[in-house]
Amino acid sequence: MKIGDIVARKSYNKDIIFKIVGFSVDEDNHKMAVLKGVAFRIIADAYLDDLEAVKLPDIKNVFIDKNVEGVLSQSLVKARERQKKMMRAVPKLQTNTNVYGMPGKVLQIDGDKEYLKICLDVYTELGIPAVGVAIPEANQYKEVRALLEKHNPDILVITGHDALTSRKGNITDLSNYRNSLNFIKAVKQARKWQPNIDNLVIFAGACQSNYEQIINAGANYASSPGRIMIHALDPVFVVEKIACSRIDIVVPIDEVIDQTVTGIKGVGGLETRGKFRWAMPKSILY
């Protein structure tokens, strides 16, 4: 076994595909592999004899399986329907070909550069302007304010990998999570820059993250209420609903959650206004 190998854990019936990203030793000096989920935002460790090498298909096919493809297609359809509905709500827009829409701009700070690339590809497919920066979770809080000042986004995503390290432990104790405290610190720094939760919409968290404390820190949406694994694209699906809903609409929480892969156990949040604006004209050249 070496760094970069694609593996599954035999003790978990090989339910999740991981990539080996490092090695460590336990208190008895037994070697363990540090693992990151390929399609889920979870980090874990396992003894080497519990791992089995698996063949990885195209990584985008792992991310966007039939279930996720359905969610993505649904998002695309809903986005088109939403735009038509918004135009019907404003009669002057129906016949004006010089009108164009401006979804909210996204800044995604991600602890996983491979996940980030695929998320950015999906934002492009959904027609949402987005920039992304890959930063290890432990350093995100140090850089978030400078990135906010540079990009001035409408929506901020702070994500990467996380895990509840001991299910027998106190789930309110942040020391039992790999990165929840790092996400909380980053959210707090972002809120110092922009305290208004409608001016800057924040999604934060990853697999099994401490949802309640991330929300209390100032996030609009977070994971994971049920301490379950969330799909790598769940933050994107939350963002799409907010970014493409009009600024005069409070987006229903249940509609946001219904649009995710993992549902109410994976994602929750607060009432939040949309970020979509109509604009005109497209261009006037003299």
PDB file of C-alpha atoms in Angstrom:
ATOM      1  CA  MET A   1       0.000   0.000   0.000  1.00  0.00           C
ATOM      2  CA  LYS A   2       1.290   3.450  -0.925  1.00  0.00           C
ATOM      3  CA  ILE A   3       0.041   7.030  -1.033  1.00  0.00           C
ATOM      4  CA  GLY A   4      -2.389   7.471  -3.909  1.00  0.00           C
ATOM      5  CA  ASP A   5      -3.673   3.886  -3.871  1.00  0.00           C
ATOM      6  CA  ILE A   6      -7.447   3.463  -4.205  1.00  0.00           C
ATOM      7  CA  VAL A   7      -8.839   1.167  -1.505  1.00  0.00           C
ATOM      8  CA  ALA A   8     -11.926   0.066   0.407  1.00  0.00           C
ATOM      9  CA  ARG A   9     -12.281  -1.152   4.002  1.00  0.00           C
ATOM     10  CA  LYS A  10     -13.153  -4.842   4.318  1.00  0.00           C
ATOM     11  CA  SER A  11     -14.603  -4.356   7.812  1.00  0.00           C
ATOM     12  CA  TYR A  12     -17.182  -1.947   6.356  1.00  0.00           C
ATOM     13  CA  ASN A  13     -18.087  -4.274   3.482  1.00  0.00           C
ATOM     14  CA  LYS A  14     -16.154  -2.006   1.104  1.00  0.00           C
ATOM     15  CA  ASP A  15     -18.999   0.501   1.161  1.00  0.00           C
ATOM     16  CA  ILE A  16     -16.881   3.586   0.384  1.00  0.00           C
ATOM     17  CA  ILE A  17     -13.983   4.088  -2.017  1.00  0.00           C
ATOM     18  CA  PHE A  18     -11.014   5.894  -0.454  1.00  0.00           C
ATOM     19  CA  LYS A  19      -7.667   7.227  -1.532  1.00  0.00           C
ATOM     20  CA  ILE A  20      -4.624   6.723   0.724  1.00  0.00           C
ATOM     21  CA  VAL A  21      -3.234  10.175   1.508  1.00  0.00           C
ATOM     22  CA  GLY A  22      -0.746   9.307   4.253  1.00  0.00           C
ATOM     23  CA  PHE A  23       0.292   6.918   6.982  1.00  0.00           C
ATOM     24  CA  SER A  24       0.378   7.043  10.787  1.00  0.00           C
ATOM     25  CA  VAL A  25       0.864   4.679  13.725  1.00  0.00           C
ATOM     26  CA  ASP A  26      -1.445   3.898  16.622  1.00  0.00           C
ATOM     27  CA  GLU A  27      -0.517   3.866  20.311  1.00  0.00           C
ATOM     28  CA  ASP A  28       0.876   0.345  19.892  1.00  0.00           C
ATOM     29  CA  ASN A  29       3.033   1.422  16.959  1.00  0.00           C
ATOM     30  CA  HIS A  30       0.913  -0.422  14.403  1.00  0.00           C
ATOM     31  CA  LYS A  31       0.919   1.212  10.978  1.00  0.00           C
ATOM     32  CA  MET A  32      -2.320   2.765   9.743  1.00  0.00           C
ATOM     33  CA  ALA A  33      -3.340   4.401   6.486  1.00  0.00           C
ATOM     34  CA  VAL A  34      -4.931   7.860   6.450  1.00  0.00           C
ATOM     35  CA  LEU A  35      -7.845   7.818   4.002  1.00  0.00           C
ATOM     36  CA  LYS A  36      -9.935  10.414   2.182  1.00  0.00           C
ATOM     37  CA  GLY A  37     -13.229   9.559   0.533  1.00  0.00           C
ATOM     38  CA  VAL A  38     -13.318   9.680  -3.254  1.00  0.00           C
ATOM     39  CA  ALA A  39     -16.983  10.705  -3.545  1.00  0.00           C
ATOM     40  CA  PHE A  40     -17.801  11.572   0.081  1.00  0.00           C
ATOM     41  CA  ARG A  41     -16.255  14.340   2.176  1.00  0.00           C
ATOM     42  CA  ILE A  42     -14.951  12.025   4.890  1.00  0.00           C
ATOM     43  CA  ILE A  43     -11.485  11.401   6.291  1.00  0.00           C
ATOM     44  CA  ALA A  44     -10.720   8.164   8.144  1.00  0.00           C
ATOM     45  CA  ASP A  45      -7.932   5.775   9.060  1.00  0.00           C
ATOM     46  CA  ALA A  46      -7.587   2.006   8.902  1.00  0.00           C
ATOM     47  CA  TYR A  47      -5.094  -0.762   9.534  1.00  0.00           C
ATOM     48  CA  LEU A  48      -3.397  -1.959   6.387  1.00  0.00           C
ATOM     49  CA  ASP A  49      -4.732  -5.504   6.667  1.00  0.00           C
ATOM     50  CA  ASP A  50      -8.282  -4.092   6.601  1.00  0.00           C
ATOM     51  CA  LEU A  51      -7.729  -2.499   3.200  1.00  0.00           C
ATOM     52  CA  GLU A  52      -8.335  -3.974  -0.214  1.00  0.00           C
ATOM     53  CA  ALA A  53      -7.135  -2.326  -3.397  1.00  0.00           C
ATOM     54  CA  VAL A  54      -9.921  -1.508  -5.836  1.00  0.00           C
ATOM     55  CA  LYS A  55      -9.930  -0.303  -9.412  1.00  0.00           C
ATOM     56  CA  LEU A  56     -11.137   3.255  -9.711  1.00  0.00           C
ATOM     57  CA  PRO A  57     -13.260   4.158 -12.714  1.00  0.00           C
ATOM     58  CA  ASP A  58     -13.153   7.684 -14.102  1.00  0.00           C
ATOM     59  CA  ILE A  59     -13.299   9.933 -11.027  1.00  0.00           C
ATOM     60  CA  LYS A  60     -16.158  12.014 -12.435  1.00  0.00           C
ATOM     61  CA  ASN A  61     -18.187   8.811 -12.808  1.00  0.00           C
ATOM     62  CA  VAL A  62     -17.609   8.111  -9.106  1.00  0.00           C
ATOM     63  CA  PHE A  63     -18.786  11.587  -8.177  1.00  0.00           C
ATOM     64  CA  ILE A  64     -21.729  11.662 -10.540  1.00  0.00           C
ATOM     65  CA  ASP A  65     -23.318   8.224 -10.333  1.00  0.00           C
ATOM     66  CA  LYS A  66     -26.909   7.566 -11.429  1.00  0.00           C
ATOM     67  CA  ASN A  67     -28.334   9.000  -8.207  1.00  0.00           C
ATOM     68  CA  VAL A  68     -26.247  12.169  -8.372  1.00  0.00           C
ATOM     69  CA  GLU A  69     -26.829  12.499 -12.109  1.00  0.00           C
ATOM     70  CA  GLY A  70     -30.554  12.567 -11.323  1.00  0.00           C
ATOM     71  CA  VAL A  71     -30.092  15.349  -8.762  1.00  0.00           C
ATOM     72  CA  LEU A  72     -27.902  17.318 -11.165  1.00  0.00           C
ATOM     73  CA  SER A  73     -30.365  16.942 -14.048  1.00  0.00           C
ATOM     74  CA  GLN A  74     -33.179  17.980 -11.717  1.00  0.00           C
ATOM     75  CA  SER A  75     -31.206  21.064 -10.706  1.00  0.00           C
ATOM     76  CA  LEU A  76     -30.685  22.037 -14.342  1.00  0.00           C
ATOM     77  CA  VAL A  77     -34.387  21.602 -15.116  1.00  0.00           C
ATOM     78  CA  LYS A  78     -35.443  23.536 -12.013  1.00  0.00           C
ATOM     79  CA  ALA A  79     -33.018  26.349 -12.830  1.00  0.00           C
ATOM     80  CA  ARG A  80     -34.555  26.758 -16.288  1.00  0.00           C
ATOM     81  CA  GLU A  81     -38.094  26.584 -14.901  1.00  0.00           C
ATOM     82  CA  ARG A  82     -37.220  29.100 -12.191  1.00  0.00           C
ATOM     83  CA  GLN A  83     -35.882  31.569 -14.763  1.00  0.00           C
ATOM     84  CA  LYS A  84     -39.040  31.266 -16.887  1.00  0.00           C
ATOM     85  CA  LYS A  85     -41.211  31.746 -13.808  1.00  0.00           C
ATOM     86  CA  MET A  86     -39.266  34.832 -12.748  1.00  0.00           C
ATOM     87  CA  MET A  87     -39.641  36.339 -16.224  1.00  0.00           C
ATOM     88  CA  ARG A  88     -43.404  35.689 -16.172  1.00  0.00           C
ATOM     89  CA  ALA A  89     -43.605  37.462 -12.813  1.00  0.00           C
ATOM     90  CA  VAL A  90     -42.231  40.648 -14.398  1.00  0.00           C
ATOM     91  CA  PRO A  91     -44.291  41.336 -17.579  1.00  0.00           C
ATOM     92  CA  LYS A  92     -41.801  43.833 -19.007  1.00  0.00           C
ATOM     93  CA  LEU A  93     -39.127  41.127 -19.061  1.00  0.00           C
ATOM     94  CA  GLN A  94     -41.142  38.767 -21.254  1.00  0.00           C
ATOM     95  CA  THR A  95     -40.702  40.758 -24.447  1.00  0.00           C
ATOM     96  CA  ASN A  96     -37.391  42.429 -23.667  1.00  0.00           C
ATOM     97  CA  THR A  97     -34.553  40.521 -25.317  1.00  0.00           C
ATOM     98  CA  ASN A  98     -32.015  42.885 -23.790  1.00  0.00           C
ATOM     99  CA  VAL A  99     -32.540  41.487 -20.295  1.00  0.00           C
ATOM    100  CA  TYR A 100     -30.107  39.021 -18.739  1.00  0.00           C
ATOM    101  CA  GLY A 101     -29.826  37.246 -15.404  1.00  0.00           C
ATOM    102  CA  MET A 102     -27.034  37.466 -12.852  1.00  0.00           C
ATOM    103  CA  PRO A 103     -26.825  34.557 -10.372  1.00  0.00           C
ATOM    104  CA  GLY A 104     -24.938  35.086  -7.132  1.00  0.00           C
ATOM    105  CA  LYS A 105     -21.148  34.801  -7.305  1.00  0.00           C
ATOM    106  CA  VAL A 106     -19.546  31.951  -5.364  1.00  0.00           C
ATOM    107  CA  LEU A 107     -16.209  31.607  -3.599  1.00  0.00           C
ATOM    108  CA  GLN A 108     -15.461  28.000  -2.610  1.00  0.00           C
ATOM    109  CA  ILE A 109     -12.593  27.249  -0.234  1.00  0.00           C
ATOM    110  CA  ASP A 110     -12.016  23.508  -0.290  1.00  0.00           C
ATOM    111  CA  GLY A 111      -9.604  21.222   1.518  1.00  0.00           C
ATOM    112  CA  ASP A 112      -9.582  18.844  -1.456  1.00  0.00           C
ATOM    113  CA  LYS A 113      -8.328  20.138  -4.806  1.00  0.00           C
ATOM    114  CA  GLU A 114      -9.813  17.226  -6.781  1.00  0.00           C
ATOM    115  CA  TYR A 115     -13.261  17.825  -5.286  1.00  0.00           C
ATOM    116  CA  LEU A 116     -12.880  21.532  -5.912  1.00  0.00           C
ATOM    117  CA  LYS A 117     -12.162  21.060  -9.620  1.00  0.00           C
ATOM    118  CA  ILE A 118     -15.263  18.934 -10.143  1.00  0.00           C
ATOM    119  CA  CYS A 119     -17.408  21.366  -8.116  1.00  0.00           C
ATOM    120  CA  LEU A 120     -16.191  24.244 -10.283  1.00  0.00           C
ATOM    121  CA  ASP A 121     -17.047  22.252 -13.413  1.00  0.00           C
ATOM    122  CA  VAL A 122     -20.592  21.728 -12.101  1.00  0.00           C
ATOM    123  CA  TYR A 123     -20.967  25.437 -11.243  1.00  0.00           C
ATOM    124  CA  THR A 124     -20.052  26.189 -14.856  1.00  0.00           C
ATOM    125  CA  GLU A 125     -22.622  23.659 -16.082  1.00  0.00           C
ATOM    126  CA  LEU A 126     -25.249  25.324 -13.884  1.00  0.00           C
ATOM    127  CA  GLY A 127     -24.323  28.800 -15.151  1.00  0.00           C
ATOM    128  CA  ILE A 128     -23.127  30.054 -11.756  1.00  0.00           C
ATOM    129  CA  PRO A 129     -20.028  32.309 -11.616  1.00  0.00           C
ATOM    130  CA  ALA A 130     -17.576  30.739  -9.181  1.00  0.00           C
ATOM    131  CA  VAL A 131     -13.956  30.881  -8.110  1.00  0.00           C
ATOM    132  CA  GLY A 132     -12.266  28.237  -6.006  1.00  0.00           C
ATOM    133  CA  VAL A 133      -9.176  27.959  -3.855  1.00  0.00           C
ATOM    134  CA  ALA A 134      -7.791  24.714  -2.426  1.00  0.00           C
ATOM    135  CA  ILE A 135      -6.562  25.269   1.141  1.00  0.00           C
ATOM    136  CA  PRO A 136      -6.038  22.629   3.869  1.00  0.00           C
ATOM    137  CA  GLU A 137      -8.835  22.777   6.426  1.00  0.00           C
ATOM    138  CA  ALA A 138      -6.489  23.806   9.255  1.00  0.00           C
ATOM    139  CA  ASN A 139      -5.397  26.915   7.325  1.00  0.00           C
ATOM    140  CA  GLN A 140      -8.737  28.067   5.906  1.00  0.00           C
ATOM    141  CA  TYR A 141      -9.527  30.448   8.762  1.00  0.00           C
ATOM    142  CA  LYS A 142      -6.181  32.180   8.239  1.00  0.00           C
ATOM    143  CA  GLU A 143      -6.876  33.026   4.604  1.00  0.00           C
ATOM    144  CA  VAL A 144     -10.635  33.431   4.341  1.00  0.00           C
ATOM    145  CA  ARG A 145     -10.809  37.183   5.001  1.00  0.00           C
ATOM    146  CA  ALA A 146      -8.155  38.031   2.410  1.00  0.00           C
ATOM    147  CA  LEU A 147      -9.983  35.884  -0.145  1.00  0.00           C
ATOM    148  CA  LEU A 148     -13.298  37.544   0.675  1.00  0.00           C
ATOM    149  CA  GLU A 149     -11.753  40.980   0.179  1.00  0.00           C
ATOM    150  CA  LYS A 150     -10.213  39.894  -3.116  1.00  0.00           C
ATOM    151  CA  HIS A 151     -13.271  38.201  -4.664  1.00  0.00           C
ATOM    152  CA  ASN A 152     -16.202  39.863  -2.828  1.00  0.00           C
ATOM    153  CA  PRO A 153     -18.577  36.902  -3.340  1.00  0.00           C
ATOM    154  CA  ASP A 154     -22.296  36.662  -2.623  1.00  0.00           C
ATOM    155  CA  ILE A 155     -21.925  33.085  -1.386  1.00  0.00           C
ATOM    156  CA  LEU A 156     -19.040  31.465   0.477  1.00  0.00           C
ATOM    157  CA  VAL A 157     -18.493  27.707   0.685  1.00  0.00           C
ATOM    158  CA  ILE A 158     -16.070  26.405   3.317  1.00  0.00           C
ATOM    159  CA  THR A 159     -15.591  22.667   3.001  1.00  0.00           C
ATOM    160  CA  GLY A 160     -13.192  19.749   2.676  1.00  0.00           C
ATOM    161  CA  HIS A 161     -13.136  16.582   4.756  1.00  0.00           C
ATOM    162  CA  ASP A 162     -14.331  15.844   8.279  1.00  0.00           C
ATOM    163  CA  ALA A 163     -15.300  12.910  10.487  1.00  0.00           C
ATOM    164  CA  LEU A 164     -16.718  12.187  13.912  1.00  0.00           C
ATOM    165  CA  THR A 165     -13.768  10.262  15.303  1.00  0.00           C
ATOM    166  CA  SER A 166     -15.596   8.560  18.172  1.00  0.00           C
ATOM    167  CA  ARG A 167     -19.286   7.744  17.965  1.00  0.00           C
ATOM    168  CA  LYS A 168     -19.137   6.710  21.618  1.00  0.00           C
ATOM    169  CA  GLY A 169     -17.827  10.129  22.580  1.00  0.00           C
ATOM    170  CA  ASN A 170     -19.702  13.336  23.267  1.00  0.00           C
ATOM    171  CA  ILE A 171     -20.932  14.606  19.885  1.00  0.00           C
ATOM    172  CA  THR A 172     -20.947  18.182  21.205  1.00  0.00           C
ATOM    173  CA  ASP A 173     -17.221  17.988  21.988  1.00  0.00           C
ATOM    174  CA  LEU A 174     -15.329  19.514  19.062  1.00  0.00           C
ATOM    175  CA  SER A 175     -12.224  17.500  19.935  1.00  0.00           C
ATOM    176  CA  ASN A 176     -14.116  14.441  18.683  1.00  0.00           C
ATOM    177  CA  TYR A 177     -14.191  15.872  15.137  1.00  0.00           C
ATOM    178  CA  ARG A 178     -11.327  16.047  12.694  1.00  0.00           C
ATOM    179  CA  ASN A 179     -12.096  19.445  11.155  1.00  0.00           C
ATOM    180  CA  SER A 180     -15.338  20.893  12.562  1.00  0.00           C
ATOM    181  CA  LEU A 181     -13.422  23.352  14.725  1.00  0.00           C
ATOM    182  CA  ASN A 182     -11.470  24.506  11.669  1.00  0.00           C
ATOM    183  CA  PHE A 183     -14.703  25.141   9.760  1.00  0.00           C
ATOM    184  CA  ILE A 184     -16.147  27.022  12.748  1.00  0.00           C
ATOM    185  CA  LYS A 185     -13.073  29.251  12.973  1.00  0.00           C
ATOM    186  CA  ALA A 186     -13.284  30.019   9.252  1.00  0.00           C
ATOM    187  CA  VAL A 187     -16.993  30.896   9.490  1.00  0.00           C
ATOM    188  CA  LYS A 188     -16.322  33.224  12.422  1.00  0.00           C
ATOM    189  CA  GLN A 189     -13.600  35.020  10.457  1.00  0.00           C
ATOM    190  CA  ALA A 190     -15.952  35.400   7.492  1.00  0.00           C
ATOM    191  CA  ARG A 191     -18.671  36.835   9.740  1.00  0.00           C
ATOM    192  CA  LYS A 192     -16.234  39.407  11.104  1.00  0.00           C
ATOM    193  CA  TRP A 193     -15.835  40.559   7.521  1.00  0.00           C
ATOM    194  CA  GLN A 194     -19.596  40.507   6.766  1.00  0.00           C
ATOM    195  CA  PRO A 195     -21.973  39.971   9.716  1.00  0.00           C
ATOM    196  CA  ASN A 196     -25.198  40.136   7.668  1.00  0.00           C
ATOM    197  CA  ILE A 197     -26.327  36.610   6.819  1.00  0.00           C
ATOM    198  CA  ASP A 198     -28.161  37.729   3.662  1.00  0.00           C
ATOM    199  CA  ASN A 199     -25.328  39.876   2.317  1.00  0.00           C
ATOM    200  CA  LEU A 200     -22.912  36.945   2.555  1.00  0.00           C
ATOM    201  CA  VAL A 201     -24.462  33.479   2.449  1.00  0.00           C
ATOM    202  CA  ILE A 202     -22.229  30.779   3.958  1.00  0.00           C
ATOM    203  CA  PHE A 203     -22.293  27.004   3.580  1.00  0.00           C
ATOM    204  CA  ALA A 204     -19.777  25.185   5.785  1.00  0.00           C
ATOM    205  CA  GLY A 205     -18.969  21.627   6.765  1.00  0.00           C
ATOM    206  CA  ALA A 206     -18.249  18.174   5.379  1.00  0.00           C
ATOM    207  CA  CYS A 207     -18.990  14.562   6.366  1.00  0.00           C
ATOM    208  CA  GLN A 208     -20.291  14.148   9.931  1.00  0.00           C
ATOM    209  CA  SER A 209     -19.463  17.766  10.829  1.00  0.00           C
ATOM    210  CA  ASN A 210     -20.854  19.407  13.961  1.00  0.00           C
ATOM    211  CA  TYR A 211     -23.841  21.048  12.282  1.00  0.00           C
ATOM    212  CA  GLU A 212     -25.219  22.893  15.317  1.00  0.00           C
ATOM    213  CA  GLN A 213     -21.990  24.649  16.237  1.00  0.00           C
ATOM    214  CA  ILE A 214     -21.216  25.597  12.629  1.00  0.00           C
ATOM    215  CA  ILE A 215     -24.664  27.203  12.342  1.00  0.00           C
ATOM    216  CA  ASN A 216     -24.166  28.974  15.679  1.00  0.00           C
ATOM    217  CA  ALA A 217     -20.856  30.321  14.381  1.00  0.00           C
ATOM    218  CA  GLY A 218     -22.722  32.134  11.596  1.00  0.00           C
ATOM    219  CA  ALA A 219     -23.287  29.758   8.675  1.00  0.00           C
ATOM    220  CA  ASN A 220     -26.580  29.876   6.742  1.00  0.00           C
ATOM    221  CA  TYR A 221     -26.315  26.192   5.823  1.00  0.00           C
ATOM    222  CA  ALA A 222     -24.125  23.451   7.224  1.00  0.00           C
ATOM    223  CA  SER A 223     -23.612  19.719   7.542  1.00  0.00           C
ATOM    224  CA  SER A 224     -24.383  17.300   9.063  1.00  0.00           C
ATOM    225  CA  PRO A 225     -27.509  17.247  11.308  1.00  0.00           C
ATOM    226  CA  GLY A 226     -27.520  13.445  11.381  1.00  0.00           C
ATOM    227  CA  ARG A 227     -23.710  13.141  11.535  1.00  0.00           C
ATOM    228  CA  ILE A 228     -23.776  11.248   8.253  1.00  0.00           C
ATOM    229  CA  MET A 229     -21.535  11.408   5.200  1.00  0.00           C
ATOM    230  CA  ILE A 230     -22.466  14.064   2.665  1.00  0.00           C
ATOM    231  CA  HIS A 231     -21.773  13.834  -1.031  1.00  0.00           C
ATOM    232  CA  ALA A 232     -18.973  15.986  -2.393  1.00  0.00           C
ATOM    233  CA  LEU A 233     -21.471  17.916  -4.532  1.00  0.00           C
ATOM    234  CA  ASP A 234     -24.024  18.630  -1.783  1.00  0.00           C
ATOM    235  CA  PRO A 235     -22.578  22.130  -1.159  1.00  0.00           C
ATOM    236  CA  VAL A 236     -22.984  22.871  -4.877  1.00  0.00           C
ATOM    237  CA  PHE A 237     -26.647  21.872  -4.871  1.00  0.00           C
ATOM    238  CA  VAL A 238     -27.319  24.093  -1.838  1.00  0.00           C
ATOM    239  CA  VAL A 239     -25.516  26.978  -3.516  1.00  0.00           C
ATOM    240  CA  GLU A 240     -27.407  26.561  -6.811  1.00  0.00           C
ATOM    241  CA  LYS A 241     -30.757  27.034  -5.113  1.00  0.00           C
ATOM    242  CA  ILE A 242     -29.626  30.220  -3.341  1.00  0.00           C
ATOM    243  CA  ALA A 243     -27.607  31.657  -6.233  1.00  0.00           C
ATOM    244  CA  CYS A 244     -30.446  31.239  -8.734  1.00  0.00           C
ATOM    245  CA  SER A 245     -33.374  32.431  -6.591  1.00  0.00           C
ATOM    246  CA  ARG A 246     -34.344  36.119  -6.779  1.00  0.00           C
ATOM    247  CA  ILE A 247     -33.124  38.557  -4.158  1.00  0.00           C
ATOM    248  CA  ASP A 248     -36.686  39.386  -3.086  1.00  0.00           C
ATOM    249  CA  ILE A 249     -37.436  35.743  -2.233  1.00  0.00           C
ATOM    250  CA  VAL A 250     -36.727  33.921   1.026  1.00  0.00           C
ATOM    251  CA  VAL A 251     -35.762  30.495  -0.273  1.00  0.00           C
ATOM    252  CA  PRO A 252     -37.744  27.732   1.504  1.00  0.00           C
ATOM    253  CA  ILE A 253     -35.394  25.595   3.591  1.00  0.00           C
ATOM    254  CA  ASP A 254     -37.101  22.345   2.628  1.00  0.00           C
ATOM    255  CA  GLU A 255     -36.637  23.108  -1.079  1.00  0.00           C
ATOM    256  CA  VAL A 256     -32.909  23.626  -0.555  1.00  0.00           C
ATOM    257  CA  ILE A 257     -32.553  20.393   1.409  1.00  0.00           C
ATOM    258  CA  ASP A 258     -34.670  18.408  -1.065  1.00  0.00           C
ATOM    259  CA  GLN A 259     -32.228  19.373  -3.802  1.00  0.00           C
ATOM    260  CA  THR A 260     -29.262  17.693  -2.073  1.00  0.00           C
ATOM    261  CA  VAL A 261     -28.053  14.110  -2.416  1.00  0.00           C
ATOM    262  CA  THR A 262     -28.112  13.255   1.293  1.00  0.00           C
ATOM    263  CA  GLY A 263     -31.225  15.160   2.398  1.00  0.00           C
ATOM    264  CA  ILE A 264     -32.196  16.416   5.847  1.00  0.00           C
ATOM    265  CA  LYS A 265     -29.730  14.194   7.731  1.00  0.00           C
ATOM    266  CA  GLY A 266     -26.907  15.576   5.640  1.00  0.00           C
ATOM    267  CA  VAL A 267     -27.698  19.292   5.349  1.00  0.00           C
ATOM    268  CA  GLY A 268     -29.700  21.891   7.263  1.00  0.00           C
ATOM    269  CA  GLY A 269     -29.868  25.645   7.618  1.00  0.00           C
ATOM    270  CA  LEU A 270     -31.664  28.956   8.035  1.00  0.00           C
ATOM    271  CA  GLU A 271     -34.123  30.969   5.976  1.00  0.00           C
ATOM    272  CA  THR A 272     -31.996  32.827   3.453  1.00  0.00           C
ATOM    273  CA  ARG A 273     -32.701  35.295   0.662  1.00  0.00           C
ATOM    274  CA  GLY A 274     -31.822  34.432  -2.934  1.00  0.00           C
ATOM    275  CA  LYS A 275     -29.000  36.083  -4.870  1.00  0.00           C
ATOM    276  CA  PHE A 276     -30.312  36.223  -8.449  1.00  0.00           C
ATOM    277  CA  ARG A 277     -30.825  39.611 -10.132  1.00  0.00           C
ATOM    278  CA  TRP A 278     -32.196  40.665 -13.496  1.00  0.00           C
ATOM    279  CA  ALA A 279     -30.122  43.224 -15.391  1.00  0.00           C
ATOM    280  CA  MET A 280     -30.377  45.221 -18.612  1.00  0.00           C
ATOM    281  CA  PRO A 281     -29.257  46.027 -21.195  1.00  0.00           C
ATOM    282  CA  LYS A 282     -26.866  43.301 -22.286  1.00  0.00           C
ATOM    283  CA  SER A 283     -24.751  45.755 -24.231  1.00  0.00           C
ATOM    284  CA  ILE A 284     -25.178  49.021 -26.129  1.00  0.00           C
ATOM    285  CA  LEU A 285     -22.445  49.757 -28.641  1.00  0.00           C
ATOM    286  CA  TYR A 286     -22.287  53.112 -30.387  1.00  0.00           C
TER     287      TYR A 286
END
